PDB file of C-alpha atoms in Angstrom:
ATOM      1  CA  UNK A1437      11.534 -14.974 -51.458  1.00 49.00           C
ATOM      2  CA  UNK A1438      11.740 -11.727 -49.454  1.00 48.00           C
ATOM      3  CA  UNK A1439       7.989 -11.805 -48.968  1.00 48.00           C
ATOM      4  CA  UNK A1440       8.238 -15.390 -47.740  1.00 54.00           C
ATOM      5  CA  UNK A1441      10.939 -14.475 -45.248  1.00 52.00           C
ATOM      6  CA  UNK A1442       8.924 -11.543 -43.968  1.00 49.00           C
ATOM      7  CA  UNK A1443       5.917 -13.822 -43.532  1.00 50.00           C
ATOM      8  CA  UNK A1444       8.110 -16.327 -41.699  1.00 53.00           C
ATOM      9  CA  UNK A1445       9.438 -13.627 -39.398  1.00 54.00           C
ATOM     10  CA  UNK A1446       5.957 -12.323 -38.619  1.00 48.00           C
ATOM     11  CA  UNK A1447       4.666 -15.837 -37.970  1.00 51.00           C
ATOM     12  CA  UNK A1448       7.642 -16.614 -35.782  1.00 53.00           C
ATOM     13  CA  UNK A1449       7.171 -13.393 -33.830  1.00 52.00           C
ATOM     14  CA  UNK A1450       3.549 -14.313 -33.192  1.00 45.00           C
ATOM     15  CA  UNK A1451       4.607 -17.763 -32.041  1.00 49.00           C
ATOM     16  CA  UNK A1452       7.175 -16.189 -29.744  1.00 50.00           C
ATOM     17  CA  UNK A1453       4.545 -13.905 -28.258  1.00 47.00           C
ATOM     18  CA  UNK A1454       2.447 -16.962 -27.507  1.00 44.00           C
ATOM     19  CA  UNK A1455       5.457 -18.642 -25.919  1.00 47.00           C
ATOM     20  CA  UNK A1456       5.890 -15.650 -23.629  1.00 48.00           C
ATOM     21  CA  UNK A1457       2.406 -16.218 -22.262  1.00 45.00           C
ATOM     22  CA  UNK A1458       2.952 -19.954 -21.968  1.00 44.00           C
ATOM     23  CA  UNK A1459       6.239 -19.468 -20.140  1.00 46.00           C
ATOM     24  CA  UNK A1460       4.534 -17.189 -17.650  1.00 45.00           C
ATOM     25  CA  UNK A1461       2.139 -20.029 -16.829  1.00 44.00           C
ATOM     26  CA  UNK A1462       4.820 -22.757 -16.738  1.00 45.00           C
ATOM     27  CA  UNK A1463       6.206 -23.957 -13.408  1.00 43.00           C
ATOM     28  CA  UNK A1464       9.286 -22.063 -12.240  1.00 44.00           C
ATOM     29  CA  UNK A1465      11.385 -25.240 -12.312  1.00 42.00           C
ATOM     30  CA  UNK A1466      10.840 -25.530 -16.075  1.00 50.00           C
ATOM     31  CA  UNK A1467      12.759 -22.307 -16.789  1.00 54.00           C
ATOM     32  CA  UNK A1468      16.325 -23.500 -16.241  1.00 73.00           C
ATOM     33  CA  UNK A1469      18.152 -21.685 -19.041  1.00 84.00           C
ATOM     34  CA  UNK A1470      18.887 -18.002 -19.395  1.00 91.00           C
ATOM     35  CA  UNK A1471      20.977 -15.840 -21.680  1.00 94.00           C
ATOM     36  CA  UNK A1472      24.386 -15.005 -20.221  1.00 94.00           C
ATOM     37  CA  UNK A1473      24.466 -11.448 -18.879  1.00 93.00           C
ATOM     38  CA  UNK A1474      27.632 -10.735 -20.888  1.00 95.00           C
ATOM     39  CA  UNK A1475      25.876 -11.335 -24.231  1.00 95.00           C
ATOM     40  CA  UNK A1476      26.129  -8.224 -26.397  1.00 95.00           C
ATOM     41  CA  UNK A1477      23.370  -6.575 -28.418  1.00 95.00           C
ATOM     42  CA  UNK A1478      24.614  -7.773 -31.815  1.00 94.00           C
ATOM     43  CA  UNK A1479      24.644 -11.416 -30.693  1.00 94.00           C
ATOM     44  CA  UNK A1480      21.270 -10.963 -29.025  1.00 94.00           C
ATOM     45  CA  UNK A1481      19.767  -9.628 -32.250  1.00 93.00           C
ATOM     46  CA  UNK A1482      21.374 -12.332 -34.372  1.00 92.00           C
ATOM     47  CA  UNK A1483      20.321 -15.145 -32.054  1.00 93.00           C
ATOM     48  CA  UNK A1484      16.790 -13.831 -31.612  1.00 91.00           C
ATOM     49  CA  UNK A1485      16.349 -13.731 -35.378  1.00 91.00           C
ATOM     50  CA  UNK A1486      18.042 -17.061 -36.050  1.00 90.00           C
ATOM     51  CA  UNK A1487      15.996 -18.963 -33.472  1.00 89.00           C
ATOM     52  CA  UNK A1488      12.715 -17.332 -34.469  1.00 87.00           C
ATOM     53  CA  UNK A1489      13.239 -17.985 -38.162  1.00 86.00           C
ATOM     54  CA  UNK A1490      14.506 -21.524 -37.640  1.00 84.00           C
ATOM     55  CA  UNK A1491      11.511 -22.347 -35.453  1.00 83.00           C
ATOM     56  CA  UNK A1492       9.312 -21.224 -38.324  1.00 82.00           C
ATOM     57  CA  UNK A1493      11.172 -22.753 -41.290  1.00 80.00           C
ATOM     58  CA  UNK A1494      11.551 -26.097 -39.521  1.00 77.00           C
ATOM     59  CA  UNK A1495       7.798 -26.251 -39.021  1.00 78.00           C
ATOM     60  CA  UNK A1496       6.063 -28.970 -41.000  1.00 75.00           C
ATOM     61  CA  UNK A1497       2.986 -28.093 -43.051  1.00 78.00           C
ATOM     62  CA  UNK A1498      -0.125 -28.081 -40.864  1.00 80.00           C
ATOM     63  CA  UNK A1499       1.785 -28.707 -37.625  1.00 81.00           C
ATOM     64  CA  UNK A1500       2.919 -26.363 -34.869  1.00 80.00           C
ATOM     65  CA  UNK A1501       6.521 -25.178 -34.761  1.00 79.00           C
ATOM     66  CA  UNK A1502       9.094 -27.284 -32.918  1.00 79.00           C
ATOM     67  CA  UNK A1503       8.398 -26.575 -29.234  1.00 82.00           C
ATOM     68  CA  UNK A1504      12.086 -26.622 -28.262  1.00 83.00           C
ATOM     69  CA  UNK A1505      12.989 -24.053 -30.910  1.00 82.00           C
ATOM     70  CA  UNK A1506      10.053 -21.867 -29.935  1.00 84.00           C
ATOM     71  CA  UNK A1507      11.129 -22.132 -26.293  1.00 86.00           C
ATOM     72  CA  UNK A1508      14.692 -21.210 -27.259  1.00 87.00           C
ATOM     73  CA  UNK A1509      13.434 -18.168 -29.152  1.00 87.00           C
ATOM     74  CA  UNK A1510      11.455 -17.244 -26.046  1.00 88.00           C
ATOM     75  CA  UNK A1511      14.645 -17.096 -23.961  1.00 91.00           C
ATOM     76  CA  UNK A1512      16.102 -14.547 -26.381  1.00 92.00           C
ATOM     77  CA  UNK A1513      12.954 -12.451 -26.449  1.00 91.00           C
ATOM     78  CA  UNK A1514      12.712 -12.488 -22.655  1.00 91.00           C
ATOM     79  CA  UNK A1515      16.360 -11.404 -22.404  1.00 94.00           C
ATOM     80  CA  UNK A1516      15.830  -8.595 -24.896  1.00 92.00           C
ATOM     81  CA  UNK A1517      12.830  -7.338 -22.899  1.00 91.00           C
ATOM     82  CA  UNK A1518      15.027  -6.864 -19.812  1.00 93.00           C
ATOM     83  CA  UNK A1519      17.482  -4.565 -21.572  1.00 94.00           C
ATOM     84  CA  UNK A1520      17.481  -0.790 -21.888  1.00 94.00           C
ATOM     85  CA  UNK A1521      16.370   1.073 -24.992  1.00 93.00           C
ATOM     86  CA  UNK A1522      19.895   1.576 -26.376  1.00 94.00           C
ATOM     87  CA  UNK A1523      20.626  -2.157 -26.128  1.00 94.00           C
ATOM     88  CA  UNK A1524      17.286  -3.013 -27.719  1.00 92.00           C
ATOM     89  CA  UNK A1525      17.935  -0.591 -30.588  1.00 92.00           C
ATOM     90  CA  UNK A1526      21.349  -2.128 -31.225  1.00 93.00           C
ATOM     91  CA  UNK A1527      19.831  -5.620 -31.050  1.00 93.00           C
ATOM     92  CA  UNK A1528      17.135  -4.605 -33.538  1.00 92.00           C
ATOM     93  CA  UNK A1529      19.861  -3.467 -35.913  1.00 91.00           C
ATOM     94  CA  UNK A1530      21.465  -6.901 -35.503  1.00 89.00           C
ATOM     95  CA  UNK A1531      18.095  -8.510 -36.229  1.00 91.00           C
ATOM     96  CA  UNK A1532      17.721  -6.401 -39.374  1.00 90.00           C
ATOM     97  CA  UNK A1533      21.211  -7.271 -40.612  1.00 90.00           C
ATOM     98  CA  UNK A1534      20.659 -10.962 -39.900  1.00 88.00           C
ATOM     99  CA  UNK A1535      17.297 -10.986 -41.679  1.00 87.00           C
ATOM    100  CA  UNK A1536      18.768  -9.220 -44.714  1.00 88.00           C
ATOM    101  CA  UNK A1537      21.619 -11.737 -44.813  1.00 88.00           C
ATOM    102  CA  UNK A1538      19.275 -14.707 -44.685  1.00 86.00           C
ATOM    103  CA  UNK A1539      17.012 -13.111 -47.297  1.00 84.00           C
ATOM    104  CA  UNK A1540      19.889 -12.726 -49.752  1.00 85.00           C
ATOM    105  CA  UNK A1541      21.162 -16.231 -49.035  1.00 85.00           C
ATOM    106  CA  UNK A1542      17.719 -17.820 -49.368  1.00 82.00           C
ATOM    107  CA  UNK A1543      17.307 -16.206 -52.780  1.00 84.00           C
ATOM    108  CA  UNK A1544      20.541 -17.876 -53.950  1.00 88.00           C
ATOM    109  CA  UNK A1545      20.437 -21.315 -52.292  1.00 89.00           C
ATOM    110  CA  UNK A1546      17.464 -22.124 -50.036  1.00 84.00           C
ATOM    111  CA  UNK A1547      18.615 -25.558 -48.832  1.00 85.00           C
ATOM    112  CA  UNK A1548      22.082 -24.395 -47.799  1.00 85.00           C
ATOM    113  CA  UNK A1549      20.633 -21.263 -46.225  1.00 84.00           C
ATOM    114  CA  UNK A1550      18.184 -23.213 -44.087  1.00 83.00           C
ATOM    115  CA  UNK A1551      21.001 -25.507 -42.931  1.00 84.00           C
ATOM    116  CA  UNK A1552      23.106 -22.440 -42.039  1.00 86.00           C
ATOM    117  CA  UNK A1553      20.147 -20.929 -40.224  1.00 86.00           C
ATOM    118  CA  UNK A1554      19.849 -24.107 -38.143  1.00 84.00           C
ATOM    119  CA  UNK A1555      23.577 -24.054 -37.387  1.00 87.00           C
ATOM    120  CA  UNK A1556      23.346 -20.416 -36.314  1.00 89.00           C
ATOM    121  CA  UNK A1557      20.335 -21.100 -34.090  1.00 87.00           C
ATOM    122  CA  UNK A1558      22.103 -24.019 -32.423  1.00 85.00           C
ATOM    123  CA  UNK A1559      25.304 -21.984 -32.105  1.00 90.00           C
ATOM    124  CA  UNK A1560      23.347 -19.525 -30.014  1.00 92.00           C
ATOM    125  CA  UNK A1561      23.158 -22.192 -27.307  1.00 90.00           C
ATOM    126  CA  UNK A1562      26.688 -21.088 -26.387  1.00 93.00           C
ATOM    127  CA  UNK A1563      25.209 -17.866 -25.025  1.00 94.00           C
ATOM    128  CA  UNK A1564      22.900 -19.708 -22.614  1.00 92.00           C
ATOM    129  CA  UNK A1565      23.621 -20.856 -19.092  1.00 90.00           C
TER     130      UNK A1565
END
């Protein structure tokens, strides 16, 4: 299961990189949401991971990931890119902790873990404005 989660994370990161390019080409009016400036590094790391992984695990076989979830993950990645190195390092630690938590949970109960992952990803909407 750990290998699967790592593959999901890598795939989601690639999708997010593609979203970054697509967002750069999108009209300015389309980018209406942003991460609140008061969002801390731990929440940034957790939300980046949760949205990336949920975009990937919610993907149906042979179809692209849900565009809204990929877009949401893009907001977190864009926010993280604007921060200094210390913030990014702390956020990466949050990403690591979150990934380890989901890995352990997925090994025990995949269905419940995926539902929790979705709840966490949607809960991250509270940090957007």
